Coordinates of C-alpha atoms and ligand atoms in Angstrom, one line a residue:
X1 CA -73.8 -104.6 47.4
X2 CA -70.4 -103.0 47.4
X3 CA -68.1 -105.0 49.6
X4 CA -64.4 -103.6 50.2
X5 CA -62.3 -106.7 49.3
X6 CA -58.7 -106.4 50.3
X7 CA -57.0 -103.2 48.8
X8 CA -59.5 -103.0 45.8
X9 CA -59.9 -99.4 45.3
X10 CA -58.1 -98.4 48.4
X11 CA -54.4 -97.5 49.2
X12 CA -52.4 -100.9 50.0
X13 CA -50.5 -99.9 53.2
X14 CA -47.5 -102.2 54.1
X15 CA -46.0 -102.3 57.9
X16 CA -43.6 -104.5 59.5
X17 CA -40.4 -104.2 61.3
X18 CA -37.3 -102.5 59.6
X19 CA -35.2 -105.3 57.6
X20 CA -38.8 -107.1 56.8
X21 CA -38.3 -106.3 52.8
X22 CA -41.2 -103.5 52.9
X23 CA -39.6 -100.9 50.4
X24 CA -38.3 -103.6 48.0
X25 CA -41.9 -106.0 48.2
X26 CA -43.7 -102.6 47.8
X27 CA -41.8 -101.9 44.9
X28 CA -42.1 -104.2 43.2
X29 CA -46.5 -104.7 44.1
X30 CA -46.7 -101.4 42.9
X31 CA -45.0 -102.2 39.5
X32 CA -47.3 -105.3 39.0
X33 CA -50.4 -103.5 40.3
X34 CA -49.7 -100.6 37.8
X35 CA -50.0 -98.3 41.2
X36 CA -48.0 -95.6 42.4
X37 CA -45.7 -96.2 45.2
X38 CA -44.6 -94.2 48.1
X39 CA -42.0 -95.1 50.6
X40 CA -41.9 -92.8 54.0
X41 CA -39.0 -92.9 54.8
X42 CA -37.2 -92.2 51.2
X43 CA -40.2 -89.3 51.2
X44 CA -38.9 -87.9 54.7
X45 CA -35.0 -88.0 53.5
X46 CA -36.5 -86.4 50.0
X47 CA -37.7 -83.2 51.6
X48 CA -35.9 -83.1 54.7
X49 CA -32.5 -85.2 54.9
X50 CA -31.5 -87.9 56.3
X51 CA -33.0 -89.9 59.1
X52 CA -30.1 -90.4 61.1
X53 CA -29.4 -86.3 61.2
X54 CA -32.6 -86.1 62.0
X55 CA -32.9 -88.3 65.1
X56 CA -30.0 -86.0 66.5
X57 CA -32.7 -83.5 66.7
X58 CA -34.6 -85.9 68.9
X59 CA -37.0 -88.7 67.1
X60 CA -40.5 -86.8 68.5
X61 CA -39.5 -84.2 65.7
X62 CA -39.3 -87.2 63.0
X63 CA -42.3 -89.0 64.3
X64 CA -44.2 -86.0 64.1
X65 CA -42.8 -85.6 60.4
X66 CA -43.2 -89.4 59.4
X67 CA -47.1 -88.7 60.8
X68 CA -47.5 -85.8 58.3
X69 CA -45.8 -88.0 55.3
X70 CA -48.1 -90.4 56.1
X71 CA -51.5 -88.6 56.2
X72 CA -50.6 -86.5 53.1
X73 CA -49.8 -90.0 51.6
X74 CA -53.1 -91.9 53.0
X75 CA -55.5 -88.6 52.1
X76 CA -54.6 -89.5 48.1
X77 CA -57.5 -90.5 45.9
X78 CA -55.5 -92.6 43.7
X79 CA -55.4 -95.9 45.2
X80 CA -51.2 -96.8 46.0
X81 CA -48.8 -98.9 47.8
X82 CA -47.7 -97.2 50.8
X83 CA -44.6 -98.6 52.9
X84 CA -44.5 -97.4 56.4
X85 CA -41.1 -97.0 58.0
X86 CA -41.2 -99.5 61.1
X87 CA -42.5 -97.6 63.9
X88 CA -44.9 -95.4 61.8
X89 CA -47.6 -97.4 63.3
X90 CA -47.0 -96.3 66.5
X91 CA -48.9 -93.3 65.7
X92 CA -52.4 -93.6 66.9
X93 CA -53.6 -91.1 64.5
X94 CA -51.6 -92.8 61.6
X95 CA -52.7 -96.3 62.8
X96 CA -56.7 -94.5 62.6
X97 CA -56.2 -93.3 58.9
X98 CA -54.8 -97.1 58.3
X99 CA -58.4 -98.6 59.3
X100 CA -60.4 -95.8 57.5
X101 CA -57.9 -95.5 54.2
X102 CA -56.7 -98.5 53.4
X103 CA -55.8 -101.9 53.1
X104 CA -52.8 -103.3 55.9
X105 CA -50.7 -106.2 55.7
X106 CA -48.4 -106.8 58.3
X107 CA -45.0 -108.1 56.4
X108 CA -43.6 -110.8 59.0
X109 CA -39.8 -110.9 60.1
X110 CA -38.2 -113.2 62.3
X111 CA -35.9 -111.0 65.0
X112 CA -32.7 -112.6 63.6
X113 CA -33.2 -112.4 60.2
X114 CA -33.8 -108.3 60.3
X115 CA -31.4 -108.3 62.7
X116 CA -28.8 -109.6 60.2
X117 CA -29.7 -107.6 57.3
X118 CA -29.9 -103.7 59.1
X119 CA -27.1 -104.4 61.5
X120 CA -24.3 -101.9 60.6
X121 CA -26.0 -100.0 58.2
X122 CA -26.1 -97.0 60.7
X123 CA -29.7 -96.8 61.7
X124 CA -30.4 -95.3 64.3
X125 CA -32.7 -97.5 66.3
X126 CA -30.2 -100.5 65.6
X127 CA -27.2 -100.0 67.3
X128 CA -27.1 -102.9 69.4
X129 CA -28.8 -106.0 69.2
X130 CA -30.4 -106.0 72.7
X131 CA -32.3 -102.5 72.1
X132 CA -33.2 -103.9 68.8
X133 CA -34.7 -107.4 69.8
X134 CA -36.7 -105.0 73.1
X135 CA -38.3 -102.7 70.0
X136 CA -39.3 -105.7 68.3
X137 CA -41.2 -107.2 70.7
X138 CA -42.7 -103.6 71.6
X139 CA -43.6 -103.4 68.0
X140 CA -45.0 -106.7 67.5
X141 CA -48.2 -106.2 69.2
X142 CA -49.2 -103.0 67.3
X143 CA -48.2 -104.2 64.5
X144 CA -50.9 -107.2 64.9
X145 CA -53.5 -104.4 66.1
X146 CA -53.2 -102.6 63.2
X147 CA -53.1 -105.3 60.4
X148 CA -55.8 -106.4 58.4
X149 CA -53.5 -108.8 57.0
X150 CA -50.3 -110.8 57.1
X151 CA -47.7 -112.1 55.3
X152 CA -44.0 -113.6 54.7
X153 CA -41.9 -111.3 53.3
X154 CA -42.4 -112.1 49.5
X155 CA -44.5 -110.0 47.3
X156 CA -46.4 -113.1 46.1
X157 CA -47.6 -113.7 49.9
X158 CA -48.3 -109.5 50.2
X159 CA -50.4 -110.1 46.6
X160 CA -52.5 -112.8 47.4
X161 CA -53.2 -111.5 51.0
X162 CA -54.4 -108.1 49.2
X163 CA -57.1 -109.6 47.3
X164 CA -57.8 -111.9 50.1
X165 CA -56.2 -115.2 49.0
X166 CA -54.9 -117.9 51.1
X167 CA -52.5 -120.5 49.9
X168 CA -51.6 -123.1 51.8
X169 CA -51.5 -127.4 51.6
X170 CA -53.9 -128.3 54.1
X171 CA -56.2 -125.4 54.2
X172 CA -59.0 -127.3 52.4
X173 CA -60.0 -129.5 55.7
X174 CA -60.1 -126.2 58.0
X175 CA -62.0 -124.0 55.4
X176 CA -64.9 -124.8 57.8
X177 CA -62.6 -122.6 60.8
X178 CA -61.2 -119.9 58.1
X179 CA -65.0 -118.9 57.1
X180 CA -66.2 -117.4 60.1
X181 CA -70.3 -118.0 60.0
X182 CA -71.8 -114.9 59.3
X183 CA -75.0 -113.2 61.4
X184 CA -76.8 -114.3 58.1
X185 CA -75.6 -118.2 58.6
X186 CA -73.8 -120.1 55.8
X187 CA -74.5 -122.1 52.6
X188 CA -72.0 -124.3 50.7
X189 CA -72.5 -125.4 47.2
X190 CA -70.6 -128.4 45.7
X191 CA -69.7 -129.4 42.4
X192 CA -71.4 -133.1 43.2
X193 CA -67.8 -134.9 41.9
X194 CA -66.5 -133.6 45.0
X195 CA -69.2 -135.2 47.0
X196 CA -68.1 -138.5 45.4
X197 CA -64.5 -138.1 46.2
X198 CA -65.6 -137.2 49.9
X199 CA -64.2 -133.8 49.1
X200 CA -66.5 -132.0 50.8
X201 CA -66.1 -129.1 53.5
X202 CA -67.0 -130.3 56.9
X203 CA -69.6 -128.5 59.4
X204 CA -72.5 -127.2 57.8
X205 CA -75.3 -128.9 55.4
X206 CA -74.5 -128.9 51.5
X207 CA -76.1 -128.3 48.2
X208 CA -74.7 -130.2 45.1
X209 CA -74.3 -128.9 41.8
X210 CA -73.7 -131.0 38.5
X211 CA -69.8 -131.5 37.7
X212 CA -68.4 -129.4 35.0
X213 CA -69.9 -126.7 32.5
X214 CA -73.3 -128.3 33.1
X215 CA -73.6 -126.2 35.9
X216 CA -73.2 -123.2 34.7
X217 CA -77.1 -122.7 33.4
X218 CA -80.2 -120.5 34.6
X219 CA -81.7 -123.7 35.9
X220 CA -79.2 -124.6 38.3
X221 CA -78.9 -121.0 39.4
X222 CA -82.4 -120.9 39.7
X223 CA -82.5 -124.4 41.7
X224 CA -79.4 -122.6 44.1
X225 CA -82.3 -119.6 44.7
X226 CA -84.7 -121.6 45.6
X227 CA -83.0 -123.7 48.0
X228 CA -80.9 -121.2 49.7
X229 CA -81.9 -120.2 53.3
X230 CA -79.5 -117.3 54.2
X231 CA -79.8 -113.6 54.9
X232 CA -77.9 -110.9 53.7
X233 CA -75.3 -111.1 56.0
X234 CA -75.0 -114.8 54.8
X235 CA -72.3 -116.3 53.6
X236 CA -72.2 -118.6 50.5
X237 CA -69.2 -121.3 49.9
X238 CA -69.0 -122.5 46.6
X239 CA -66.4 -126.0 46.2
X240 CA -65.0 -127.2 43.4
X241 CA -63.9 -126.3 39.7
X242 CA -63.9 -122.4 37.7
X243 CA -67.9 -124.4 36.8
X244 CA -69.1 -123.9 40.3
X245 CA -67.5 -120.9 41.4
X246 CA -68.2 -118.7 38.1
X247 CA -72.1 -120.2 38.7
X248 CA -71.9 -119.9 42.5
X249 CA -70.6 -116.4 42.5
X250 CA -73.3 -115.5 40.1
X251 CA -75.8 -116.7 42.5
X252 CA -74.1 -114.9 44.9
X253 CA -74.1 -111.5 43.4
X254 CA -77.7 -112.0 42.7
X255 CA -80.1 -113.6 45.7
X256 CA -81.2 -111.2 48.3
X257 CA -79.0 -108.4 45.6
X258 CA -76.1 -109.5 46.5
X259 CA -74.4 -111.9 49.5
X260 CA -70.9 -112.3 50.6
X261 CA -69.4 -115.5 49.4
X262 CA -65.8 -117.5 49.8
X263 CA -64.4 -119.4 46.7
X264 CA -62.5 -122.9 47.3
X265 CA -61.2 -123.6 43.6
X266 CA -60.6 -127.5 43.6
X267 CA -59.3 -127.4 39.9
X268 CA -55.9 -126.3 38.6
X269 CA -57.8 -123.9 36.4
X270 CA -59.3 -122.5 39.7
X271 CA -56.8 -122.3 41.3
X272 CA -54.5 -119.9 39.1
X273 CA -57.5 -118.3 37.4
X274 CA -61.3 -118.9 37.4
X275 CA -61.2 -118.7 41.4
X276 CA -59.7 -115.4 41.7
X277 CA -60.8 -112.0 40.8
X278 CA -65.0 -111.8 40.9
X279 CA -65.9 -112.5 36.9
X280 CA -69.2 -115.0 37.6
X281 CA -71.3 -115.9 34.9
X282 CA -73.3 -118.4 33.3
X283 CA -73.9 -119.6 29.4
X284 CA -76.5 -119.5 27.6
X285 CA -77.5 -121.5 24.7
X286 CA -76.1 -119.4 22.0
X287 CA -72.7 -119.0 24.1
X288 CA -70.4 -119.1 27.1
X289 CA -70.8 -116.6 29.9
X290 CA -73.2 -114.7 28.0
X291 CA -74.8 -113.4 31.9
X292 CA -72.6 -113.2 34.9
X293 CA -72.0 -109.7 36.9
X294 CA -68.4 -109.2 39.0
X295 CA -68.9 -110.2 42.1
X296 CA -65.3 -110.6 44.3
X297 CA -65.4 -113.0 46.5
X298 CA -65.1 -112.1 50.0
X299 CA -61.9 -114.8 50.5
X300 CA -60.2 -117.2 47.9
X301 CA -59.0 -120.7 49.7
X302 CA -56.6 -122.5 47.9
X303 CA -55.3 -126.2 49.3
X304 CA -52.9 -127.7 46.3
X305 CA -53.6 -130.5 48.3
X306 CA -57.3 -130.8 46.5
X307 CA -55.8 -131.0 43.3
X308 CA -54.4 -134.8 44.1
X309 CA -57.4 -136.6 43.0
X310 CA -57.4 -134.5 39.3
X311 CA -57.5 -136.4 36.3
X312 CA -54.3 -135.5 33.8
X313 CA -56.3 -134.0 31.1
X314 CA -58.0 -131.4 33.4
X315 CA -54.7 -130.3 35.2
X316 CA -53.9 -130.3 31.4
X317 CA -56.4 -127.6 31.2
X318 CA -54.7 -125.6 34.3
X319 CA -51.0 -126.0 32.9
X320 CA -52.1 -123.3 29.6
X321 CA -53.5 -121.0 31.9
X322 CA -50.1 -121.8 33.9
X323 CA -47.7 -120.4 31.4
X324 CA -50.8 -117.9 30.0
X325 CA -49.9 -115.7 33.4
X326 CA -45.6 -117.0 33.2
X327 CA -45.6 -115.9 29.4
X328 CA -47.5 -112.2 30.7
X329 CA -45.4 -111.8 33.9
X330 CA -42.3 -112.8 32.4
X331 CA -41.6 -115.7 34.8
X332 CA -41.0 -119.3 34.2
X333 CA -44.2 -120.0 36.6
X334 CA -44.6 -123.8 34.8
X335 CA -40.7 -125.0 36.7
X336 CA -41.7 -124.0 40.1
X337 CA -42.9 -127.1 42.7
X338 CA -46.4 -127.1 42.6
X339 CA -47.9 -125.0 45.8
X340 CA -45.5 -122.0 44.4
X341 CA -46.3 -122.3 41.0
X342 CA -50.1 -122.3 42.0
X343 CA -49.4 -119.0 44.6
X344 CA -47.2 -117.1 42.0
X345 CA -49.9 -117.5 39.2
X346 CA -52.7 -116.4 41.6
X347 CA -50.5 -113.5 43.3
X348 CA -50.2 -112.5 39.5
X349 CA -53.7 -112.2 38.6
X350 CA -54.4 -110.6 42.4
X351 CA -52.1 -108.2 40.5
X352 CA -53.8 -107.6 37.6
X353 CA -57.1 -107.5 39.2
X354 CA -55.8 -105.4 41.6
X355 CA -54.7 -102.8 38.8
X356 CA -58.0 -103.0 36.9
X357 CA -60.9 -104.7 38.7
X358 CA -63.9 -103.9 36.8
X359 CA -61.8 -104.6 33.7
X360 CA -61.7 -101.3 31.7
X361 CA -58.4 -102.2 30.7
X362 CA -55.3 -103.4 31.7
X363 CA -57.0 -106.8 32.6
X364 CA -57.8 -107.3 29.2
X365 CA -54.3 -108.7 29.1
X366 CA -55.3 -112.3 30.4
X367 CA -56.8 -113.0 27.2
X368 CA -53.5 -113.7 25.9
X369 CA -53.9 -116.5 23.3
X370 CA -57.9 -116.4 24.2
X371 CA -59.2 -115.1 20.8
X372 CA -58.1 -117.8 18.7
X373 CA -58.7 -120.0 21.1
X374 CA -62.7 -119.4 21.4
X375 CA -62.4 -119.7 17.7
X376 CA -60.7 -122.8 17.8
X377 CA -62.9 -124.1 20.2
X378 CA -66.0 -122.9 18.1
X379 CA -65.0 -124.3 15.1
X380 CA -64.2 -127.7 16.4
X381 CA -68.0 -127.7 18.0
X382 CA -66.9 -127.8 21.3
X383 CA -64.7 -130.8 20.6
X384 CA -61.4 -129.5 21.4
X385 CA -61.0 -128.5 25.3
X386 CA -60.3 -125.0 26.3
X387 CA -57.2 -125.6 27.5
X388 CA -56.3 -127.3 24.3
X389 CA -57.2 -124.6 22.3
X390 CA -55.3 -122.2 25.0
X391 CA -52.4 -123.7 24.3
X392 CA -52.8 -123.3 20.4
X393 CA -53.7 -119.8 20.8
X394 CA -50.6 -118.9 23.0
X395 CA -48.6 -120.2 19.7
X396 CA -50.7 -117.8 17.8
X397 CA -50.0 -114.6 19.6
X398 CA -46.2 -115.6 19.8
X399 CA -46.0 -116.0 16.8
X400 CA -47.7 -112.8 15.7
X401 CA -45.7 -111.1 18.4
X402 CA -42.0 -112.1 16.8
X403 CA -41.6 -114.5 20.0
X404 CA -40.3 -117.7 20.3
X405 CA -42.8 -120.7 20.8
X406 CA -40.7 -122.7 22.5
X407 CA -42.6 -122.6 25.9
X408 CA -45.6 -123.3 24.6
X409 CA -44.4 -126.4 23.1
X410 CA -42.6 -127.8 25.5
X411 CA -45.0 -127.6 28.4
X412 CA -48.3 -128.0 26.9
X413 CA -47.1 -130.1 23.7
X414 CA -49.8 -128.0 21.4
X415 CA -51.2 -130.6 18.6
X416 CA -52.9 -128.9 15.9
X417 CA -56.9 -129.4 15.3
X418 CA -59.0 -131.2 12.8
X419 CA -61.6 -127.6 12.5
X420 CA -62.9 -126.3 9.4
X421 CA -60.5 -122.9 8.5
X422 CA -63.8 -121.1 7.3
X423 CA -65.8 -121.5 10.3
X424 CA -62.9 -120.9 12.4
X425 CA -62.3 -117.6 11.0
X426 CA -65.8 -116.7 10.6
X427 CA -66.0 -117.3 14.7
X428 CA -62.9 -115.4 15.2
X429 CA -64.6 -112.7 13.4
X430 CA -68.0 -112.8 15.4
X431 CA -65.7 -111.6 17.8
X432 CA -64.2 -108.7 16.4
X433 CA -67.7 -107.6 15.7
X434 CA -68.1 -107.6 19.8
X435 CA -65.0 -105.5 19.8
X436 CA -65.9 -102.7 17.7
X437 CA -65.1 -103.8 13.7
X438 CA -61.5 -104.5 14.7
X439 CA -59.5 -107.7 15.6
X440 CA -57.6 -106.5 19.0
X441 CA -55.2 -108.7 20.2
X442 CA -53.3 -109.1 23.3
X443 CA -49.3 -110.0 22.4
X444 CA -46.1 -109.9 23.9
X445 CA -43.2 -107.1 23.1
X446 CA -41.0 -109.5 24.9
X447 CA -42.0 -112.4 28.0
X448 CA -42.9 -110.2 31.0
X449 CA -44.5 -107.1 28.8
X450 CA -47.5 -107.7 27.2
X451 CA -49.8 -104.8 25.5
X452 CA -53.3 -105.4 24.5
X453 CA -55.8 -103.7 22.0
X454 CA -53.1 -104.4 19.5
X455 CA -54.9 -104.5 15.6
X456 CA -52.2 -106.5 13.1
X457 CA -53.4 -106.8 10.2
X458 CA -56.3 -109.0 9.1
X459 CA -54.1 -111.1 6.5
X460 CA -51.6 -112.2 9.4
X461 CA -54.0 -113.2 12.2
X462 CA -56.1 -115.0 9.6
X463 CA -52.3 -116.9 8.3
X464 CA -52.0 -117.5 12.1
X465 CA -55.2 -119.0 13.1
X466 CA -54.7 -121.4 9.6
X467 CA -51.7 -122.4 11.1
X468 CA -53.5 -123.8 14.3
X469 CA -55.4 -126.2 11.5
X470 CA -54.9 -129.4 10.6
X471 CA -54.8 -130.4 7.2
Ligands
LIG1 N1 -64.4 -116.4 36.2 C1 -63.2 -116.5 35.6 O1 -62.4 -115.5 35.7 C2 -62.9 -117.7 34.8 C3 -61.6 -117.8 34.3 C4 -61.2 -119.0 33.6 C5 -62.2 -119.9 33.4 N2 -63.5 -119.7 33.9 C6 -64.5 -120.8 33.7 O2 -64.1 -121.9 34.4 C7 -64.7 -123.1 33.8 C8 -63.7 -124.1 33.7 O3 -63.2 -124.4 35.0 P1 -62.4 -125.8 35.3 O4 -61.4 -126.1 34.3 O5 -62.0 -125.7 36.7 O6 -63.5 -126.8 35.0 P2 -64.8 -127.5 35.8 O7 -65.2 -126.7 37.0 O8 -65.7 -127.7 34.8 O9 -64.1 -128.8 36.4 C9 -63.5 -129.8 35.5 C10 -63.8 -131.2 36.0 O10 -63.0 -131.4 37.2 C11 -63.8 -132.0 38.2 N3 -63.2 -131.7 39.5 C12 -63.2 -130.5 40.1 N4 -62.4 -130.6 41.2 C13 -61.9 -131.8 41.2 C14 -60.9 -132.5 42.1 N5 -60.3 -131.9 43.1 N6 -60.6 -133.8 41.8 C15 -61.2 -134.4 40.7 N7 -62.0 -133.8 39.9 C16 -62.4 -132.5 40.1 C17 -65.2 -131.4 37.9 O11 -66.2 -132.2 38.5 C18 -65.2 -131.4 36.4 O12 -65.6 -132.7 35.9 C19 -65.3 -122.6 32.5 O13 -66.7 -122.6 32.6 C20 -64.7 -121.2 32.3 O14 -65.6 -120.4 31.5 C21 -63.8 -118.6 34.6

């Protein structure tokens, strides 16, 4: 089935009240969703002047050419970030192209606050602070109409909202509320830990799946087949670690050809990554994820607040995928408190994915550190986590990139690995085979811009991964 999930493969369209940060937020989304960006208002003053002359000509002549600006801009094929000047949107033909072309969130503003930052700046709609709050509350109310979404005025809040994240302490307990039932009705699926910890979802009946990798096999997938009893406008939920939702999703994508379902990532690793961005899969016996299908979920649910009852080693585990994305965006992700480190690393993946869905490129660039990592891990027999061996691997593409390693070995305290050096190599090269005869690696020109299919030289990456080995 092909779902329309937030702005995938549509035009993200951002309206709000002037002085709510849309032309700087949709700046900078457009940078970190590699999309073009077009302002209205800086396009109207392009071609025709500027706004305040041409409100002396009356504003029905500049609505009528803000509505032109903004159909020309909607019409494109090439999914972008469009920021509507404030009362775009009053525009019933504008607000029409909105629902049919693309993605809206609604960027919030409290009265005072926008207020404070456009008085005196000679606009012409705010002269005086009475007219101004009057327009406000005229606006409101339309704005809410033609919204898909909303959110504060940061462009993590605008990122997560456009691939359908929420992020919030507390959300957990009202996921029940947030997950409308569908026609269809409703499943949820457990990792069975959470069931122990009484971690479970309220409202509807519940199917367990084993806790950990151990659910992610054609059996339990089979099992979660069976037992389902949805229809195609169901709904599945899937609870717990990147385990159940990457084998949840997968079931999801495949019974009845396809159903709607809502990730709640429980884990650190979840939460930042495995939750986010439709890769399902299971293993197989001769590897990991060797079947899966993308699949986005219709809504990602993220309560830090789940993450309390995690042991250390697992949010171990989350803290190298932590400064994977800090390392890639060029932000020091792994200082923030934890509810904004957990929504900046998932607004930056809703980036990423956002840019390249399907991954036929770009996204390619969260394997940072990955490829010596799934050797390491090989190599060791499974014995070294893959967090661990993350963490190793992000030393290895620093290092190859000319970067400091500082980071890495100050958050996540790398330790190198008893492995044989043969075997890892030998694994690393398995999968260059996959890759076409060459080794490509992602690595870092400098913290903030990565570039991937990079080929060094054999010699190097095989010094590199030898320096991961004990011994
Ligand atoms: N689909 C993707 O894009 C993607 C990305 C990264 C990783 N992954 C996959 O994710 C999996 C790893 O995910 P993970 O690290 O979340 O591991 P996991 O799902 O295996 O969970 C780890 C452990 O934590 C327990 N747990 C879960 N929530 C808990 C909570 N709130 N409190 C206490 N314990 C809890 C689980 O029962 C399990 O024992 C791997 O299979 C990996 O391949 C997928």
């Amino acid at each position: 089935v092909v779902r329309q999930v937030g702005a995938v493969g549509r035009h993200l369209a951002l309206v709000g009240f002037m002085g709510a940060g849309k032309t700087s937020i949709g700046r900078e989304v457009a940078r970190l969703t590699e999309r073009p960006f077009v302002d209205l208002d800086e396009e109207i003053v392009a071609r025709h002047g500027s706004i305040t002359d041409l409100f002396r000509h009356g504003e029905a002549g500049f609505r009528r050419l803000e509505e032109e600006v903004a159909a020309e801009a909607l019409a494109a094929d090439e999914p972008s970030v469009v920021s509507l000047g404030g009362g775009a949107v009053m525009s019933k033909a504008t607000r029409a192209q909105l629902r049919t072309r693309a993605f809206t969130v609604w960027v919030s503003v409290d009265l005072d606050v926008a207020w404070n930052r456009v008085r005196g700046k000679d606009r012409p709609l705010a002269r005086d602070y009475e007219s101004f709050s009057r327009l406000f509350h005229t606006r409101v109310p339309v704005y809410l109409e033609a919204a898909d979404a909303v959110a504060s005025g940061s462009t993590d809040h605008v990122l997560c909202e456009a691939l359908a994240i929420k992020v919030g302490r507390g959300l957990f307990g009202e996921v029940a509320d947030l997950v409308v039932a569908a026609d269809g009705g409703r499943a949820v699926v457990v990792d069975e830990r959470l069931v122990e910890l009484a971690l479970v979802p309220s409202g509807c009946g519940v199917h367990r799946v084993p806790s950990g990798e151990t659910a992610k096999t054609v059996a339990v997938a089979e099992r979660l087949w069976q037992e389902l009893r949805i229809g195609r406008d169901g709904l599945v939920l899937a609870a717990g670690g990147g385990s159940t939702t990457d084998v949840v999703g997968f079931v999801a994508a495949t019974y009845l050809r396809g159903v709607a379902w809502v990730a709640v990532p429980t884990t650190l690793v979840g939460q930042v990554d495995a939750g986010i961005g439709g890769k399902t899969g299971i293993d197989l016996p001769t590897g990991k994820n060797l079947v899966g299908a993308f699949h986005l979920p219709a809504k990602v649910v993220i309560d830090p607040d789940a993450l309390a009852t995690l042991p250390d080693r697992e949010r171990r585990q989350g803290m190298s995928e932590v400064v994977k994305a800090g390392l890639l965006a060029g932000r020091p992700y792994w200082d923030l408190p934890e509810e904004e480190m957990v929504r900046s690393c998932a607004a930056f993946k809703a980036a990423v994915v956002l840019s390249d869905p399907y991954e036929h490129g770009r996204r390619a660039i969260l394997n940072l550190g990955h490829t010596f990592a799934h050797a390491l891990e090989a190599a060791s027999g499974y014995t070294v986590t893959h967090g661990d061996a993350v963490a190793l691997g992000l030393v290895a593409a620093l290092r190859l990139s000319g970067q400091p390693t500082d980071v890495v070995e100050e958050v996540l305290h790398p330790r190198r690995i008893r492995a044989d050096r043969e075997r890892a190599w030998a694994a690393l090269k398995r999968d260059k085979k996959a890759t076409g005869g060459q080794i490509r690696l992602v690595l870092l020109r400098a913290p903030g811009e990565p570039v991937y299919g990079v080929e060094p030289p054999e010699a190097d990456v095989r010094a590199a991964l030898d320096e991961l080995i004990a011994g």
